[in-house]
């Protein structure tokens, strides 16, 4: 439901007059943090569009809760902020999100949020920094976050940290380290039976095959990715695999096939991919 602005303003005035405003805002922040924790996993899966729309509908509340909690309840502010990097990327708010995470991680009061929350915040910060070519500045701290996730036996955190570290190293020209991290993610995902994470890792390994010119291996890997994604009902991952296949075809000199493949996936890629995927699609097609 929604409140008219005049009703909201009156309620705020009354809560302040009765000394209830600070407690209400604190509860509001904790509620939004809980909702973000429930929504964040969907931002990396087939339900991404619905998850983004859900946060879009609550954008005003999210920003208000973050602003108030940053001063009044920093641990809650970090709990909220560490779940938002993917949403921020989708909505072009990566600079603002990066500033929030940096501010909150630097606030000594957020130690109370716990090591897992701080590790997730660091991974998100590195992901956003990498959007602007500054990810390597966060590499050491993200390595520490990975170690923390392993200590806590947090598989989701470990996989996220490995993926981000691979992206940082790849962008920074440390290709051996990048491949090591993504192969580690593949091993963890395979042992844990996490098929989607294994598919993502295989997709990322495609770019290492491309870098060394092993285009045959890249095609075989993408064929396996397409098959596994089809079996798992991961249509979005199939689209991304097809977009990568278009690039492989282009590099192999199969230009007509590359254009045909790129054209088939372009509309769906723009609709379902993240900002990096949307930028790569037109360049290939």
PDB file of N, CA, C and O in Angstrom, residues 52-77:
ATOM      1  N   UNK A  52      14.605  -7.055  -9.338  1.00  0.00           N
ATOM      2  CA  UNK A  52      14.941  -5.651  -9.600  1.00  0.00           C
ATOM      3  C   UNK A  52      13.695  -4.781  -9.485  1.00  0.00           C
ATOM      4  O   UNK A  52      13.728  -3.699  -8.876  1.00  0.00           O
ATOM      5  N   UNK A  53      12.577  -5.240 -10.042  1.00  0.00           N
ATOM      6  CA  UNK A  53      11.336  -4.467  -9.977  1.00  0.00           C
ATOM      7  C   UNK A  53      10.877  -4.285  -8.536  1.00  0.00           C
ATOM      8  O   UNK A  53      10.370  -3.219  -8.163  1.00  0.00           O
ATOM      9  N   UNK A  54      11.064  -5.337  -7.720  1.00  0.00           N
ATOM     10  CA  UNK A  54      10.662  -5.245  -6.313  1.00  0.00           C
ATOM     11  C   UNK A  54      11.453  -4.151  -5.593  1.00  0.00           C
ATOM     12  O   UNK A  54      10.895  -3.355  -4.842  1.00  0.00           O
ATOM     13  N   UNK A  55      12.757  -4.111  -5.841  1.00  0.00           N
ATOM     14  CA  UNK A  55      13.574  -3.074  -5.216  1.00  0.00           C
ATOM     15  C   UNK A  55      13.284  -1.700  -5.814  1.00  0.00           C
ATOM     16  O   UNK A  55      13.331  -0.686  -5.100  1.00  0.00           O
ATOM     17  N   UNK A  56      12.983  -1.665  -7.102  1.00  0.00           N
ATOM     18  CA  UNK A  56      12.606  -0.390  -7.716  1.00  0.00           C
ATOM     19  C   UNK A  56      11.375   0.198  -7.032  1.00  0.00           C
ATOM     20  O   UNK A  56      11.302   1.408  -6.777  1.00  0.00           O
ATOM     21  N   UNK A  57      10.399  -0.657  -6.745  1.00  0.00           N
ATOM     22  CA  UNK A  57       9.167  -0.190  -6.094  1.00  0.00           C
ATOM     23  C   UNK A  57       9.453   0.378  -4.702  1.00  0.00           C
ATOM     24  O   UNK A  57       8.712   1.240  -4.216  1.00  0.00           O
ATOM     25  N   UNK A  58      10.514  -0.115  -4.069  1.00  0.00           N
ATOM     26  CA  UNK A  58      10.841   0.306  -2.709  1.00  0.00           C
ATOM     27  C   UNK A  58      12.039   1.247  -2.664  1.00  0.00           C
ATOM     28  O   UNK A  58      12.608   1.472  -1.598  1.00  0.00           O
ATOM     29  N   UNK A  59      12.415   1.788  -3.827  1.00  0.00           N
ATOM     30  CA  UNK A  59      13.648   2.581  -3.904  1.00  0.00           C
ATOM     31  C   UNK A  59      13.670   3.725  -2.900  1.00  0.00           C
ATOM     32  O   UNK A  59      14.676   3.962  -2.216  1.00  0.00           O
ATOM     33  N   UNK A  60      12.578   4.453  -2.788  1.00  0.00           N
ATOM     34  CA  UNK A  60      12.547   5.585  -1.858  1.00  0.00           C
ATOM     35  C   UNK A  60      12.761   5.111  -0.424  1.00  0.00           C
ATOM     36  O   UNK A  60      13.483   5.746   0.357  1.00  0.00           O
ATOM     37  N   UNK A  61      12.133   3.991  -0.074  1.00  0.00           N
ATOM     38  CA  UNK A  61      12.294   3.448   1.274  1.00  0.00           C
ATOM     39  C   UNK A  61      13.725   2.958   1.500  1.00  0.00           C
ATOM     40  O   UNK A  61      14.283   3.130   2.591  1.00  0.00           O
ATOM     41  N   UNK A  62      14.302   2.326   0.470  1.00  0.00           N
ATOM     42  CA  UNK A  62      15.670   1.816   0.599  1.00  0.00           C
ATOM     43  C   UNK A  62      16.642   2.952   0.862  1.00  0.00           C
ATOM     44  O   UNK A  62      17.470   2.886   1.788  1.00  0.00           O
ATOM     45  N   UNK A  63      16.555   4.025   0.065  1.00  0.00           N
ATOM     46  CA  UNK A  63      17.478   5.143   0.242  1.00  0.00           C
ATOM     47  C   UNK A  63      17.250   5.842   1.584  1.00  0.00           C
ATOM     48  O   UNK A  63      18.215   6.238   2.254  1.00  0.00           O
ATOM     49  N   UNK A  64      15.984   5.968   1.991  1.00  0.00           N
ATOM     50  CA  UNK A  64      15.689   6.614   3.280  1.00  0.00           C
ATOM     51  C   UNK A  64      16.240   5.771   4.431  1.00  0.00           C
ATOM     52  O   UNK A  64      16.872   6.294   5.363  1.00  0.00           O
ATOM     53  N   UNK A  65      16.017   4.459   4.361  1.00  0.00           N
ATOM     54  CA  UNK A  65      16.508   3.576   5.422  1.00  0.00           C
ATOM     55  C   UNK A  65      18.028   3.607   5.489  1.00  0.00           C
ATOM     56  O   UNK A  65      18.612   3.651   6.582  1.00  0.00           O
ATOM     57  N   UNK A  66      18.678   3.613   4.340  1.00  0.00           N
ATOM     58  CA  UNK A  66      20.139   3.634   4.301  1.00  0.00           C
ATOM     59  C   UNK A  66      20.679   4.929   4.895  1.00  0.00           C
ATOM     60  O   UNK A  66      21.628   4.926   5.696  1.00  0.00           O
ATOM     61  N   UNK A  67      20.061   6.044   4.537  1.00  0.00           N
ATOM     62  CA  UNK A  67      20.518   7.345   5.037  1.00  0.00           C
ATOM     63  C   UNK A  67      20.374   7.461   6.546  1.00  0.00           C
ATOM     64  O   UNK A  67      21.294   7.922   7.238  1.00  0.00           O
ATOM     65  N   UNK A  68      19.231   7.034   7.059  1.00  0.00           N
ATOM     66  CA  UNK A  68      18.999   7.143   8.502  1.00  0.00           C
ATOM     67  C   UNK A  68      19.878   6.155   9.273  1.00  0.00           C
ATOM     68  O   UNK A  68      20.499   6.515  10.277  1.00  0.00           O
ATOM     69  N   UNK A  69      19.945   4.920   8.787  1.00  0.00           N
ATOM     70  CA  UNK A  69      20.700   3.900   9.516  1.00  0.00           C
ATOM     71  C   UNK A  69      22.204   4.175   9.503  1.00  0.00           C
ATOM     72  O   UNK A  69      22.908   3.810  10.442  1.00  0.00           O
ATOM     73  N   UNK A  70      22.702   4.824   8.472  1.00  0.00           N
ATOM     74  CA  UNK A  70      24.143   5.101   8.397  1.00  0.00           C
ATOM     75  C   UNK A  70      24.605   5.922   9.595  1.00  0.00           C
ATOM     76  O   UNK A  70      25.742   5.778  10.056  1.00  0.00           O
ATOM     77  N   UNK A  71      23.736   6.754  10.123  1.00  0.00           N
ATOM     78  CA  UNK A  71      24.073   7.575  11.288  1.00  0.00           C
ATOM     79  C   UNK A  71      23.599   6.963  12.601  1.00  0.00           C
ATOM     80  O   UNK A  71      24.311   6.989  13.602  1.00  0.00           O
ATOM     81  N   UNK A  72      22.404   6.394  12.579  1.00  0.00           N
ATOM     82  CA  UNK A  72      21.780   5.931  13.814  1.00  0.00           C
ATOM     83  C   UNK A  72      22.080   4.468  14.130  1.00  0.00           C
ATOM     84  O   UNK A  72      22.165   4.078  15.293  1.00  0.00           O
ATOM     85  N   UNK A  73      22.245   3.637  13.085  1.00  0.00           N
ATOM     86  CA  UNK A  73      22.415   2.194  13.272  1.00  0.00           C
ATOM     87  C   UNK A  73      23.318   1.648  12.155  1.00  0.00           C
ATOM     88  O   UNK A  73      22.860   0.915  11.274  1.00  0.00           O
ATOM     89  N   UNK A  74      24.616   1.980  12.158  1.00  0.00           N
ATOM     90  CA  UNK A  74      25.517   1.594  11.065  1.00  0.00           C
ATOM     91  C   UNK A  74      25.562   0.096  10.748  1.00  0.00           C
ATOM     92  O   UNK A  74      25.646  -0.267   9.573  1.00  0.00           O
ATOM     93  N   UNK A  75      25.499  -0.804  11.748  1.00  0.00           N
ATOM     94  CA  UNK A  75      25.492  -2.231  11.380  1.00  0.00           C
ATOM     95  C   UNK A  75      24.320  -2.606  10.480  1.00  0.00           C
ATOM     96  O   UNK A  75      24.472  -3.383   9.540  1.00  0.00           O
ATOM     97  N   UNK A  76      23.143  -2.020  10.772  1.00  0.00           N
ATOM     98  CA  UNK A  76      21.981  -2.284   9.918  1.00  0.00           C
ATOM     99  C   UNK A  76      22.176  -1.665   8.539  1.00  0.00           C
ATOM    100  O   UNK A  76      21.803  -2.270   7.522  1.00  0.00           O
ATOM    101  N   UNK A  77      22.764  -0.474   8.490  1.00  0.00           N
ATOM    102  CA  UNK A  77      23.032   0.159   7.198  1.00  0.00           C
ATOM    103  C   UNK A  77      23.934  -0.723   6.348  1.00  0.00           C
ATOM    104  O   UNK A  77      23.710  -0.872   5.132  1.00  0.00           O
TER     105      UNK A  77
END
